[in-house]
Short mmCIF file of C-alpha atoms in Angstrom, two decimals:
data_model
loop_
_atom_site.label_atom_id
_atom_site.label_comp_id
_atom_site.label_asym_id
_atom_site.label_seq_id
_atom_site.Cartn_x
_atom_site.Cartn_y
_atom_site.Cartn_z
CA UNK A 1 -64.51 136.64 -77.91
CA UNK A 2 -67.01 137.13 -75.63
CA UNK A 3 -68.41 140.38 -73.64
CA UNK A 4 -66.01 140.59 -70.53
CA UNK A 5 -68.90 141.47 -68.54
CA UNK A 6 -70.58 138.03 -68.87
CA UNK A 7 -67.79 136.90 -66.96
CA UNK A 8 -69.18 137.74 -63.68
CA UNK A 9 -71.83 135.02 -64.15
CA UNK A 10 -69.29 132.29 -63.59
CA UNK A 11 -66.53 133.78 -61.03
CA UNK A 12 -69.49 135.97 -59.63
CA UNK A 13 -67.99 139.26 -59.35
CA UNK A 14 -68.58 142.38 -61.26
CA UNK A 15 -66.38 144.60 -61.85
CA UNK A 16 -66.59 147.95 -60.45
CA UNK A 17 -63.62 149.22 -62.92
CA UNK A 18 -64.27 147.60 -66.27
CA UNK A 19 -60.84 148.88 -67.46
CA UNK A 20 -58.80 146.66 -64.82
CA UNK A 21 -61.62 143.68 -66.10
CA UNK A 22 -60.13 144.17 -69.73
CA UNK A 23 -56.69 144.97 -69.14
CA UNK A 24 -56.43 141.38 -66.97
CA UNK A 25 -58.07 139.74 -70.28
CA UNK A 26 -55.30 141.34 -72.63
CA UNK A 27 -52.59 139.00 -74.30
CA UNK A 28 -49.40 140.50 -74.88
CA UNK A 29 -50.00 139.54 -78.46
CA UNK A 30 -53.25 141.69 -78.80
CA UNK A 31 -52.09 144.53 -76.91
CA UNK A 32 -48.76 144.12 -79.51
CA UNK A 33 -51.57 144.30 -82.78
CA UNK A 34 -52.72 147.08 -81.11
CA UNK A 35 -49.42 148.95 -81.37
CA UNK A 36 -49.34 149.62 -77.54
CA UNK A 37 -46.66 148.18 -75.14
CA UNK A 38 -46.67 145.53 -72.99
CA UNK A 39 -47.56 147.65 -70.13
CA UNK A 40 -51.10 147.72 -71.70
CA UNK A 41 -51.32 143.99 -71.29
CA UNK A 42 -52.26 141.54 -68.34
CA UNK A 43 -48.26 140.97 -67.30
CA UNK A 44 -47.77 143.42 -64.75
CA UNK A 45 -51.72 141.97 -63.04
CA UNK A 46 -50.58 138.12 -63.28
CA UNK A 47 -47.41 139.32 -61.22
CA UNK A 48 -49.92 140.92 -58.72
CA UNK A 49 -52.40 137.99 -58.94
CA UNK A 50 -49.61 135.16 -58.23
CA UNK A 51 -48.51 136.98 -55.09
CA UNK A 52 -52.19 137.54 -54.14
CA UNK A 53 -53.06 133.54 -55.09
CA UNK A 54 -49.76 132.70 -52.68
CA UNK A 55 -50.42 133.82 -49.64
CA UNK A 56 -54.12 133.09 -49.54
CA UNK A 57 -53.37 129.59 -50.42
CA UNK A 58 -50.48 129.53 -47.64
CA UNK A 59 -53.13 130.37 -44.91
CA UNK A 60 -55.63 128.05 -45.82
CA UNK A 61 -52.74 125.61 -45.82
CA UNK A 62 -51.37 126.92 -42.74
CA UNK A 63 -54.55 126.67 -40.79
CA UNK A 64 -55.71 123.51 -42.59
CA UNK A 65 -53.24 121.30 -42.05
CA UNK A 66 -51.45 122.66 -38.27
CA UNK A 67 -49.49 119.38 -38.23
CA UNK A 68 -47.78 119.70 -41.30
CA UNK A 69 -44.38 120.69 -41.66
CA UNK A 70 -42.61 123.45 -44.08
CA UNK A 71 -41.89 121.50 -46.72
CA UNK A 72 -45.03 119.62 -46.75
CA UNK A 73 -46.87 122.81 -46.74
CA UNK A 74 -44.44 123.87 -49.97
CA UNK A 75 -44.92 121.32 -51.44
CA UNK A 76 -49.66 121.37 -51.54
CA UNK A 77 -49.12 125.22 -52.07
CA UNK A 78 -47.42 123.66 -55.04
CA UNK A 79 -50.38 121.54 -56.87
CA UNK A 80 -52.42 124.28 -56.05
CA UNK A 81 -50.94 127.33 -57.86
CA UNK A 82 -48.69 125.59 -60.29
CA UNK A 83 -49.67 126.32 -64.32
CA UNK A 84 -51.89 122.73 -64.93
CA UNK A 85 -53.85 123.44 -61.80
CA UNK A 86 -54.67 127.16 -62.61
CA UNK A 87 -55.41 126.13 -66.18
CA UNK A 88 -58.22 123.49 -65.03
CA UNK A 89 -59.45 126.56 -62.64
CA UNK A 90 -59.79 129.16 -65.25
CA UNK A 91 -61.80 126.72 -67.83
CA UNK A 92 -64.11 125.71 -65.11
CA UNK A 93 -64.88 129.44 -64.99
CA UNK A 94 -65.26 129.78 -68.38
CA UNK A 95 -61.55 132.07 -68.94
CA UNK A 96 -60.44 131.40 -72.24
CA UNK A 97 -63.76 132.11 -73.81
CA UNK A 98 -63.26 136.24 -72.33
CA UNK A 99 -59.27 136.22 -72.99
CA UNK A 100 -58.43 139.28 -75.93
CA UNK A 101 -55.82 137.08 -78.34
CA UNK A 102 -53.72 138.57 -81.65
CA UNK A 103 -54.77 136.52 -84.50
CA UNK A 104 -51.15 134.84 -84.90
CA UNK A 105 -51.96 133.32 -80.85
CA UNK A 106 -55.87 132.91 -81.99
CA UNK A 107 -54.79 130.68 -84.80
CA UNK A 108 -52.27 128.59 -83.15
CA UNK A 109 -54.17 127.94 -80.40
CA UNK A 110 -54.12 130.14 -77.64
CA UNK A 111 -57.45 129.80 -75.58
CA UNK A 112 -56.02 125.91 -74.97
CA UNK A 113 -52.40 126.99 -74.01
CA UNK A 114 -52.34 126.20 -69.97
CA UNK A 115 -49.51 129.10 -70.21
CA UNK A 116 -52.28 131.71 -71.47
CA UNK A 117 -54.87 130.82 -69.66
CA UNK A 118 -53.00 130.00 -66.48
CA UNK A 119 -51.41 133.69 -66.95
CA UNK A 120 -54.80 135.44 -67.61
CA UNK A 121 -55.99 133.77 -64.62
CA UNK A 122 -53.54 135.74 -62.19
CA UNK A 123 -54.08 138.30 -63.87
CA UNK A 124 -57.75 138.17 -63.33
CA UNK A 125 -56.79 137.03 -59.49
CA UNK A 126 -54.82 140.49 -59.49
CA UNK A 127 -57.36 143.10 -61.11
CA UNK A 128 -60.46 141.18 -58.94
CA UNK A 129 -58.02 142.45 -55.56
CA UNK A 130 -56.82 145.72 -56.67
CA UNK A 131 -61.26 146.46 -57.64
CA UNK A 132 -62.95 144.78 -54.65
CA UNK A 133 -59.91 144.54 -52.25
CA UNK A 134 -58.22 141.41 -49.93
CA UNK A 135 -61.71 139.93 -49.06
CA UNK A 136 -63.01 140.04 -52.59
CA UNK A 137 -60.13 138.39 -53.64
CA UNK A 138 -59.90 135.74 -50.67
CA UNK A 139 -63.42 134.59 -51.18
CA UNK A 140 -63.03 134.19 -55.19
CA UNK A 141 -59.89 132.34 -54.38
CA UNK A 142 -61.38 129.78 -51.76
CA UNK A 143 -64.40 129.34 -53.83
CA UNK A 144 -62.78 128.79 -57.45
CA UNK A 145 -58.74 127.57 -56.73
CA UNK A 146 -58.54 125.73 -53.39
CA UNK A 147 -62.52 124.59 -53.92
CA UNK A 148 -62.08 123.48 -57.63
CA UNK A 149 -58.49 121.61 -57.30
CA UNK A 150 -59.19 119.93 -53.59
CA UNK A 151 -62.76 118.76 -55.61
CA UNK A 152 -60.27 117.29 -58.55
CA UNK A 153 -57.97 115.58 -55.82
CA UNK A 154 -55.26 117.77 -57.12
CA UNK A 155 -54.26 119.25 -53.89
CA UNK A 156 -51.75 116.52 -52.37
CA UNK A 157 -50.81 115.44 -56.23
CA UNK A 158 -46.94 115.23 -56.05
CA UNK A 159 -46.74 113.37 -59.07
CA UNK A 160 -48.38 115.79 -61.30
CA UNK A 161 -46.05 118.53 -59.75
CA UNK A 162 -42.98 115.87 -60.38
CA UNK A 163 -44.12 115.47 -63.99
CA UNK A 164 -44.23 119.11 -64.67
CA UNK A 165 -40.51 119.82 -63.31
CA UNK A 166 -38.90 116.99 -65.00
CA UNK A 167 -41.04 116.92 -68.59
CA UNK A 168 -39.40 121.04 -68.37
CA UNK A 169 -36.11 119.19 -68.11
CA UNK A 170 -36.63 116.66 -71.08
CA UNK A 171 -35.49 113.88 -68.05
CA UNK A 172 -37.13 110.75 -68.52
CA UNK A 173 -38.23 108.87 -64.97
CA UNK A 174 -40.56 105.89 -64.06
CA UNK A 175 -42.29 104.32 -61.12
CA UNK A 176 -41.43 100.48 -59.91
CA UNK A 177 -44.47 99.62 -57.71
CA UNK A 178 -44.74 96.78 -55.63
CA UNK A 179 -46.34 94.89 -52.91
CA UNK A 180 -44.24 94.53 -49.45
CA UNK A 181 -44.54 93.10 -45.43
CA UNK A 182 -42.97 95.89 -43.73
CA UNK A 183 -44.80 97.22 -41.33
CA UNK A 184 -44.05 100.92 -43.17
CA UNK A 185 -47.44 99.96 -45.92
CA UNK A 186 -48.30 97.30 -48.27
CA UNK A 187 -46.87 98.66 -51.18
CA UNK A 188 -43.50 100.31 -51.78
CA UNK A 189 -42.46 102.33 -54.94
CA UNK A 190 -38.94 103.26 -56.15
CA UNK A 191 -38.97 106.16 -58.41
CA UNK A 192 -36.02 106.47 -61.31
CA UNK A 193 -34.90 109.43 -62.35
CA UNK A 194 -32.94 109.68 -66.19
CA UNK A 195 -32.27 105.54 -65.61
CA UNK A 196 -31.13 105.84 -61.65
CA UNK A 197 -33.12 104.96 -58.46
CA UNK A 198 -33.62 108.68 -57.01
CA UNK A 199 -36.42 108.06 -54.28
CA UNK A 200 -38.75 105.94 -52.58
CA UNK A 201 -41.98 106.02 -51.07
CA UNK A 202 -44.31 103.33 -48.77
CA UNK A 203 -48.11 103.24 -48.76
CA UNK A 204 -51.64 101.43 -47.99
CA UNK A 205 -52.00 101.76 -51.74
CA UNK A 206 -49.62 101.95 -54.81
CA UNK A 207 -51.45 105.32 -55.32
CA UNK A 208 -50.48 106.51 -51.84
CA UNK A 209 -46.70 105.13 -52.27
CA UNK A 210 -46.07 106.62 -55.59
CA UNK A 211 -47.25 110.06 -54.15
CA UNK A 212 -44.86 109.34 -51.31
CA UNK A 213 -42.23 108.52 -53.65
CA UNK A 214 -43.10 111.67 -55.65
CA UNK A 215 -42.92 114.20 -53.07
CA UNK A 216 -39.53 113.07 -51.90
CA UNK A 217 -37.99 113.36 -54.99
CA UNK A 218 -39.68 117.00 -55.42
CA UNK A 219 -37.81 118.19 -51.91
CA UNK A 220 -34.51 116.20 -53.17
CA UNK A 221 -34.52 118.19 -56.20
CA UNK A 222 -35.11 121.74 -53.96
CA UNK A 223 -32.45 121.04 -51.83
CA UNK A 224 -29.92 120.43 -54.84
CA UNK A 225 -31.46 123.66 -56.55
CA UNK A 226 -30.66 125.38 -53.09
CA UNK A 227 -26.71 124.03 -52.94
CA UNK A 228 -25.90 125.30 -56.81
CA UNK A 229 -26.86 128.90 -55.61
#
C-alpha cells in the first residue's frame, strides 16, 4: 500500500486533515484487524460522498441538458454514479493502489472489487468536501467523474446500467436488432427480458436503437418498482 499522501498527485488535492485522507482509505476489513469498529472505517464518508457525487452530477445534468426531461435526467445521473462507472473513475486516479485492505480482502482480491473501490471512492468524494468544502469537492468531481465517464462515452450508456440491474437479478435478456423504413430510424431493436419482448427502441444506428431500447426498459422497471411499494 502506498503513502496516502502521494495521492494528491493524481486527484490533485492535498489534504489539509490527513486523518479524514486515511479514514476515507480504510476497509471495513482493516479497520476490523485492527480491533476497532466500523465507525473507524470509510462507511459513514461513502454515505457522505454519494450524496455529495448526486447532486453535483444533477446540476451539471440539469444545466447541461435544459431540454431533457426527469426521467431522462435519472436515468444519465445513473451511468454516471452507478458502481462500474465509479470503479473506472477511481483506477484512473490511481485508488486502489492507496486503499488500507485486511489480509483476508488483500488476498481475495480486493483492490479489483468495483464494490471496494467504487465505495472508497465516495468515501474519498466525502472526506475531499468535509476538508476543502462544496467547491473543492465540485471541481474534483467535474474534473475526475463527469470528465472521465463523458470521455469513456459512458454518460448516456443505458445498456450498461440495464446490464447491471438485471445480471443483480440473475434474469437473462437479449437484443433483436434490425434494419427498418419507418420514418422513426433505420434500425429498430426489441429487447427480451427472461424469454419475453419487454421494450423497444428506434435509431440511425443499431447502437443508438439498442440504447433506446435500453433506457425504456430501465424506466419500465422503475415504474413497476414504484407500484409494489
Amino acid at each position: 500500500m502506498r503513502d496516502p499522501a502521494e495521492l494528491s498527485e493524481y486527484t490533485g488535492y492535498s489534504f489539509r486533515d490527513g486523518s479524514l485522507l486515511i479514514l476515507a482509505l480504510t476497509h471495513p476489513s482493516y479497520s476490523g484487524e485492527m480491533q476497532k469498529t466500523r465507525i473507524y472505517s470509510n462507511q459513514r464518508l461513502e454515505f457522505l460522498g454519494d450524496a455529495v457525487l448526486e447532486l453535483v452530477v444533477s446540476e451539471y445534468l440539469y444545466r447541461r441538458y435544459p431540454e431533457s426531461e426527469e426521467g431522462e435526467l435519472t436515468r444519465m445521473r445513473s451511468s454516471l454514479v452507478f458502481e462500474p462507472a465509479l470503479f473506472l473513475c477511481a483506477k484512473q486516479i490511481c485508488l486502489p493502489e492507496f486503499v488500507l485492505l485486511g489480509k483476508g480482502e488483500e488476498m481475495s482480491g480486493g483492490r479489483d472489487k468495483p464494490s471496494v473501490i467504487s465505495d472508497a471512492f465516495e468515501a474519498y468524494t466525502g472526506a475531499l468536501y468535509l476538508d476543502g468544502g462544496f467547491s473543492a469537492a465540485r471541481e474534483f468531481i467535474y474534473e475526475h467523474v463527469i470528465g472521465c465517464v463523458d470521455a469513456m462515452e459512458l454518460l448516456n450508456d443505458n445498456k450498461s446500467r440495464l446490464q447491471e440491474i438485471l445480471q443483480k437479478r440473475e434474469t437473462p435478456f437479449r437484443y433483436d436488432t434490425t434494419g427498418c423504413n419507418d420514418a422513426r430510424g433505420q434500425f429498430y431493436c426489441r429487447l427480451f427480458v427472461d424469454g419475453d419482448e419487454y421494450s423497444e427502441g428506434y435509431g440511425n444506428s443499431k447502437k443508438e436503437a439498442e440504447q433506446k431500447a435500453a433506457g425504456a426498459a430501465i424506466d419500465k422497471i422503475k415504474e413497476i418498482s414504484q407500484l409494489c411499494f
